């Protein structure tokens, strides 16, 4: 359904930045060489192209030895030659990064840049210019964010604590973790409902849509949309204080429900191949067809197998006009998870089925990684500067990343005064 709720559809409990952090996490644990908004129906691609770990190989690539063009020769990430407000790009504007999907829109591109600058700060500071130590610190702080900042917001604090205290009940693996299709094709696609109609990028650039419309001006006449794959002007850099934190000016994400922003109901040629008929350009339609192509069980079947309180037919379909009587019985898993969040949790976070799948898989990936802090140092606590001692958030990370811009600006000012 089209999202036409206005301000009533906002979710202040989850700032808008976490919509794109979820996209960043998705790119970290899976590699399908197409946009995360439109991926091929190949279940093996979810396992074979990339190790499904929360280890930031989408950022680090294969490391300085195998991909030296990502680094400066010492262990820092290279950024734009015109300043550190953009990713490193070639002469055609293509980002030179570990995962090209992290340049598919401006906000996730700027988030990737923030992680690169965060690494550089840690490399020069706490890690003593030791690349492996910097990488470990960055990875562990990132893992902490996923476990203690992101998951409680998305799945509910109580559910995360229950899994950590009593263990996983449904997601198991023998030797190495894997990505279940119920997670990748249904549950972790909840973020599509969180997308806003437009975003205020900074104090002077506001209202930009995720995708362009025919009424939008060409990209070189201003920031009308958030398409990636092009150099980012300094005046279009993201002000993270409007995406993260608890200030009055922080943009919220949208509620998790069955309503999608209109821009996702007619995807442009930059996302789907040209010539695709209008009825196949809806992201909702494509998600539902992809679930059918994988032969996913219905939401009711999954809920029953998990021993969850199954949604009634009225809860599932009573709000949809024009449906035949009796009401349809099976609900696609993706739809069921969104509707469950909507009717059982008022859209504030995922419900019993969706929350359990997302939390168990992401926690399981950490528990299946011998190098994660969960296994290697279970009593470890974040050591980098943060608002709250012993804790670390995505807001803390971007604040540290911002220091590189401030340090460079101060150095340039000092040189100018000489």
XYZ file of C-alpha atoms in Angstrom:
418
model
C 0.000 0.000 0.000
C 1.056 3.592 -0.607
C 2.334 5.489 2.452
C -0.010 8.456 2.814
C 0.017 8.838 6.607
C 2.012 12.087 6.698
C 3.695 12.848 10.023
C 1.597 10.116 11.670
C 3.778 7.589 9.854
C 6.993 8.750 11.543
C 8.855 6.526 14.009
C 10.897 8.740 16.395
C 12.322 5.674 18.143
C 14.433 4.823 15.085
C 16.307 7.808 13.566
C 16.487 7.902 9.774
C 20.185 7.020 9.727
C 19.409 3.451 10.782
C 17.458 2.847 7.569
C 20.738 3.193 5.681
C 22.812 1.477 8.346
C 20.593 -1.568 7.786
C 21.426 -1.345 4.083
C 25.126 -1.086 4.987
C 24.857 -4.204 7.195
C 23.072 -6.087 4.413
C 25.923 -5.286 2.027
C 28.446 -6.439 4.633
C 26.981 -9.902 5.155
C 25.840 -10.722 1.619
C 27.275 -10.109 -1.790
C 25.004 -10.207 -4.787
C 26.573 -8.058 -7.547
C 23.345 -6.135 -8.151
C 21.590 -3.472 -6.108
C 20.149 -4.622 -2.794
C 16.843 -3.229 -4.038
C 16.855 -5.605 -7.005
C 18.786 -8.866 -6.653
C 18.822 -12.003 -8.755
C 16.993 -15.127 -7.613
C 20.126 -17.094 -6.832
C 20.189 -18.475 -3.285
C 23.819 -19.562 -3.684
C 24.812 -15.930 -4.233
C 23.864 -15.295 -0.640
C 26.498 -17.758 0.551
C 29.274 -18.178 -1.977
C 30.347 -14.686 -2.984
C 31.052 -13.372 0.502
C 31.657 -14.762 3.976
C 28.458 -14.042 5.914
C 30.139 -12.341 8.854
C 29.891 -8.916 10.430
C 33.531 -8.204 9.586
C 33.317 -5.176 7.270
C 34.831 -6.799 4.202
C 32.537 -4.488 2.225
C 34.753 -1.722 3.639
C 38.175 -3.394 3.802
C 37.896 -5.406 0.614
C 40.703 -7.947 0.452
C 43.039 -5.674 2.439
C 46.039 -3.461 1.585
C 48.130 -6.270 0.082
C 45.499 -7.475 -2.420
C 43.768 -4.136 -3.064
C 46.421 -1.466 -2.455
C 44.474 1.090 -4.519
C 42.027 1.472 -1.611
C 44.778 2.604 0.752
C 47.472 5.258 1.070
C 50.442 2.884 1.412
C 50.497 2.979 5.213
C 47.082 1.658 6.169
C 44.655 4.549 5.837
C 41.753 4.591 3.394
C 42.078 7.008 0.502
C 39.270 9.518 0.027
C 38.508 12.047 -2.686
C 41.491 13.991 -4.003
C 39.359 17.151 -3.759
C 38.886 16.691 -0.004
C 37.620 14.117 2.456
C 33.932 14.903 1.845
C 33.553 12.147 -0.771
C 34.746 8.649 -1.598
C 37.753 8.055 -3.804
C 36.548 8.001 -7.426
C 38.012 7.416 -10.863
C 37.772 9.858 -13.770
C 34.268 8.602 -14.592
C 32.979 9.259 -11.086
C 32.844 5.582 -10.113
C 33.619 4.998 -6.439
C 36.757 2.962 -5.728
C 35.556 0.988 -2.698
C 35.307 -2.574 -1.443
C 31.639 -2.987 -2.418
C 30.159 -0.915 -5.272
C 26.667 -1.234 -3.775
C 27.732 1.166 -1.036
C 27.578 3.944 -3.615
C 24.054 3.197 -4.818
C 22.640 6.236 -3.005
C 24.157 9.334 -1.468
C 23.396 8.486 2.163
C 24.853 4.969 2.201
C 27.817 6.355 0.224
C 28.417 8.957 2.929
C 28.025 6.256 5.593
C 30.703 4.155 3.881
C 32.896 7.258 3.859
C 32.253 7.766 7.578
C 33.441 4.208 8.287
C 36.575 4.800 6.176
C 37.337 8.021 8.065
C 36.575 6.267 11.362
C 39.200 3.648 10.485
C 41.704 6.383 9.648
C 41.133 8.066 13.000
C 41.571 4.770 14.862
C 44.658 3.918 12.768
C 46.379 7.205 13.630
C 45.195 7.176 17.241
C 44.370 4.191 19.423
C 45.898 1.611 17.040
C 49.284 3.325 16.855
C 49.334 3.058 13.046
C 49.028 -0.726 13.198
C 46.592 -1.734 10.439
C 45.529 -5.060 11.930
C 44.905 -3.490 15.335
C 42.913 -0.664 13.751
C 40.859 -3.163 11.768
C 40.146 -5.191 14.919
C 39.049 -2.128 16.878
C 36.858 -0.880 14.040
C 35.258 -4.293 13.543
C 34.556 -4.808 17.247
C 33.031 -1.358 17.701
C 30.904 -1.958 14.595
C 29.789 -5.334 15.962
C 28.892 -3.674 19.262
C 26.752 -1.146 17.370
C 24.888 -3.923 15.571
C 24.322 -5.870 18.783
C 23.599 -3.092 21.272
C 22.439 -0.073 19.247
C 20.803 -1.350 16.049
C 19.136 -4.629 17.055
C 17.388 -3.295 20.197
C 15.812 -0.547 18.094
C 14.751 -2.903 15.296
C 13.749 -6.005 17.250
C 13.069 -4.687 20.746
C 15.459 -4.667 23.714
C 13.670 -7.492 25.533
C 13.916 -9.861 22.563
C 17.638 -9.214 22.087
C 18.332 -9.742 25.802
C 16.322 -12.966 25.819
C 18.370 -14.408 22.955
C 21.663 -13.331 24.520
C 20.683 -14.785 27.903
C 19.013 -18.020 26.767
C 20.398 -18.685 23.305
C 19.035 -19.002 19.786
C 16.080 -21.318 19.227
C 15.637 -21.486 15.442
C 18.809 -20.442 13.617
C 21.442 -23.195 13.731
C 24.498 -24.135 11.689
C 27.116 -26.873 11.893
C 30.470 -25.298 11.094
C 29.956 -21.911 9.451
C 27.001 -19.525 9.546
C 24.867 -19.029 6.477
C 22.170 -16.569 5.409
C 18.690 -18.150 5.539
C 16.383 -17.147 2.688
C 13.673 -16.343 5.238
C 16.028 -13.606 6.464
C 17.383 -12.278 3.173
C 14.250 -12.519 1.027
C 11.662 -11.566 3.672
C 12.571 -10.510 7.214
C 15.519 -8.206 6.487
C 13.567 -6.405 3.795
C 11.551 -4.623 6.472
C 13.736 -1.555 5.881
C 11.900 -0.745 2.659
C 8.959 0.458 4.752
C 11.247 2.810 6.711
C 12.158 4.938 3.677
C 10.980 8.544 3.857
C 9.573 10.531 0.933
C 12.516 12.914 1.171
C 15.537 13.647 3.332
C 17.126 16.815 4.640
C 20.779 16.183 3.849
C 22.087 19.253 5.638
C 21.018 22.774 6.569
C 20.873 23.925 2.950
C 19.986 20.723 1.036
C 16.602 19.364 2.000
C 13.698 17.436 0.552
C 15.793 15.240 -1.758
C 14.038 12.032 -2.806
C 15.632 8.609 -2.914
C 14.808 8.291 -6.630
C 14.114 10.985 -9.252
C 10.781 11.717 -10.856
C 10.016 13.263 -14.228
C 9.384 16.595 -12.501
C 12.842 16.675 -10.907
C 15.578 18.900 -12.292
C 18.655 17.279 -13.832
C 21.216 16.246 -11.230
C 23.743 18.928 -12.197
C 21.191 21.695 -11.433
C 20.884 20.755 -7.785
C 20.197 17.908 -5.397
C 16.725 16.693 -6.328
C 17.340 13.014 -5.609
C 19.801 10.774 -3.809
C 21.124 8.677 -6.670
C 24.653 7.420 -6.158
C 27.404 6.710 -8.639
C 28.407 10.359 -9.072
C 30.831 12.679 -7.264
C 29.375 14.329 -4.178
C 29.629 18.105 -4.008
C 30.837 19.529 -0.695
C 27.506 21.345 -0.254
C 25.696 17.984 -0.517
C 27.568 16.145 2.222
C 25.430 14.527 4.905
C 25.032 16.292 8.233
C 24.755 13.255 10.490
C 23.252 15.295 13.326
C 20.018 15.292 11.310
C 20.093 11.495 10.879
C 21.311 10.182 14.247
C 20.919 11.041 17.910
C 18.033 12.350 19.972
C 17.995 16.041 19.041
C 14.882 17.883 17.934
C 16.157 18.193 14.368
C 16.819 14.469 13.898
C 14.728 13.022 11.069
C 12.873 9.863 12.083
C 12.479 6.778 9.969
C 8.990 5.700 8.936
C 6.997 3.134 10.895
C 7.550 -0.519 10.028
C 4.307 -1.431 8.296
C 2.774 -2.499 4.991
C 2.916 1.030 3.533
C 5.760 1.953 1.176
C 6.815 5.359 0.007
C 5.537 6.181 -3.484
C 9.094 6.353 -4.878
C 9.455 2.607 -4.193
C 6.268 1.775 -6.052
C 7.677 2.917 -9.397
C 11.399 2.173 -9.552
C 13.404 4.119 -12.159
C 15.662 2.695 -14.878
C 18.686 3.261 -12.625
C 17.379 0.476 -10.349
C 15.559 -1.888 -12.726
C 16.413 -2.560 -16.380
C 14.928 -0.154 -18.956
C 11.820 -1.421 -20.705
C 10.371 -3.121 -17.637
C 6.559 -2.629 -17.672
C 5.052 -0.320 -15.075
C 3.386 -3.095 -13.100
C 6.786 -4.737 -12.529
C 8.439 -1.560 -11.242
C 6.863 -1.748 -7.791
C 9.348 -2.853 -5.127
C 6.470 -4.448 -3.235
C 5.552 -6.543 -6.280
C 9.162 -7.525 -6.842
C 9.628 -8.547 -3.194
C 6.510 -10.682 -3.305
C 7.528 -12.325 -6.582
C 10.987 -13.019 -5.258
C 9.549 -14.719 -2.188
C 7.397 -16.865 -4.467
C 10.411 -17.735 -6.626
C 12.177 -19.063 -3.530
C 9.032 -20.988 -2.520
C 9.066 -19.375 0.908
C 6.455 -20.731 3.317
C 3.579 -18.460 4.287
C 3.879 -16.148 7.252
C 1.282 -18.180 9.148
C 3.284 -21.390 8.588
C 6.496 -19.834 9.850
C 4.729 -18.319 12.854
C 3.130 -21.658 13.719
C 6.454 -23.499 13.437
C 8.013 -20.938 15.784
C 5.194 -21.299 18.272
C 4.305 -17.628 17.819
C 0.882 -16.071 18.249
C -0.323 -16.291 14.642
C -2.033 -13.232 13.201
C -5.735 -13.683 12.535
C -7.194 -13.299 9.061
C -8.814 -10.047 10.171
C -5.485 -8.704 11.468
C -3.794 -9.643 8.214
C -6.349 -8.529 5.661
C -9.123 -6.565 7.340
C -7.611 -3.198 6.353
C -7.305 -4.112 2.640
C -10.318 -2.986 0.593
C -11.865 -5.058 -2.179
C -10.669 -8.503 -1.106
C -12.930 -11.471 -1.826
C -14.805 -13.311 0.908
C -13.731 -15.474 2.629
C -10.462 -13.653 3.281
C -7.269 -15.112 1.734
C -5.576 -17.719 3.878
C -1.820 -17.638 3.097
C 0.159 -14.424 3.619
C 3.567 -13.994 1.947
C 6.268 -14.007 4.633
C 7.537 -10.497 3.814
C 4.021 -9.049 4.020
C 3.252 -11.024 7.192
C 6.341 -9.652 8.959
C 5.483 -6.060 8.050
C 1.841 -6.504 9.055
C 2.846 -8.175 12.323
C 4.981 -5.149 13.231
C 2.105 -2.864 12.268
C -0.703 -4.471 14.277
C 1.218 -5.956 17.210
C 3.949 -3.339 17.780
C 2.313 -0.202 16.292
C 5.149 -0.149 13.749
C 7.713 0.828 16.383
C 9.828 -2.302 15.790
C 9.532 -5.806 14.374
C 7.131 -8.264 15.956
C 7.505 -11.795 17.277
C 8.292 -13.572 13.994
C 10.226 -10.849 12.180
C 12.134 -9.727 15.253
C 13.148 -13.263 16.186
C 14.425 -14.052 12.674
C 16.443 -10.835 12.319
C 17.870 -10.917 15.849
C 18.776 -14.623 15.814
C 20.518 -14.439 12.435
C 22.606 -11.352 13.216
C 23.477 -12.628 16.702
C 24.219 -16.038 15.193
C 26.624 -14.495 12.677
C 28.532 -12.920 15.574
C 28.493 -16.142 17.579
C 29.698 -18.107 14.549
C 32.663 -15.803 13.949
C 35.681 -16.900 15.989
C 37.257 -13.451 15.595
C 34.232 -11.446 16.796
C 34.380 -9.822 20.213
C 31.472 -12.067 21.255
C 33.771 -15.113 20.979
C 37.274 -13.697 21.265
C 36.635 -11.361 24.220
C 33.071 -11.802 25.538
C 33.637 -9.355 28.416
C 35.077 -6.654 26.147
C 33.568 -3.192 26.251
C 34.059 -0.337 23.756
C 37.209 1.670 24.388
C 36.791 4.591 21.981
C 35.315 7.955 22.929
C 31.540 7.871 23.346
C 28.716 9.757 25.002
C 28.199 6.903 27.446
C 31.219 5.142 28.937
C 31.294 1.429 28.151
C 28.750 1.818 25.363
C 29.158 2.821 21.717
C 26.590 3.923 19.158
C 26.431 4.710 15.477
C 26.237 8.380 16.465
C 29.532 8.005 18.376
C 31.170 6.457 15.312
C 30.223 9.263 12.932
C 31.295 11.838 15.533
C 34.773 10.296 15.622
C 34.847 10.110 11.826
C 34.021 13.810 11.670
C 37.240 14.639 13.517
C 39.261 13.999 10.348
C 37.392 16.806 8.582
C 37.835 19.112 11.552
C 41.551 18.296 11.859
C 42.157 18.899 8.157
C 40.223 22.168 8.263
C 42.257 23.343 11.262
C 45.522 22.426 9.523
C 44.499 24.296 6.376
C 43.552 27.330 8.445
C 46.907 27.271 10.245
C 48.797 27.069 6.950
C 46.778 29.952 5.527
C 47.712 32.148 8.468
C 51.462 31.622 8.005
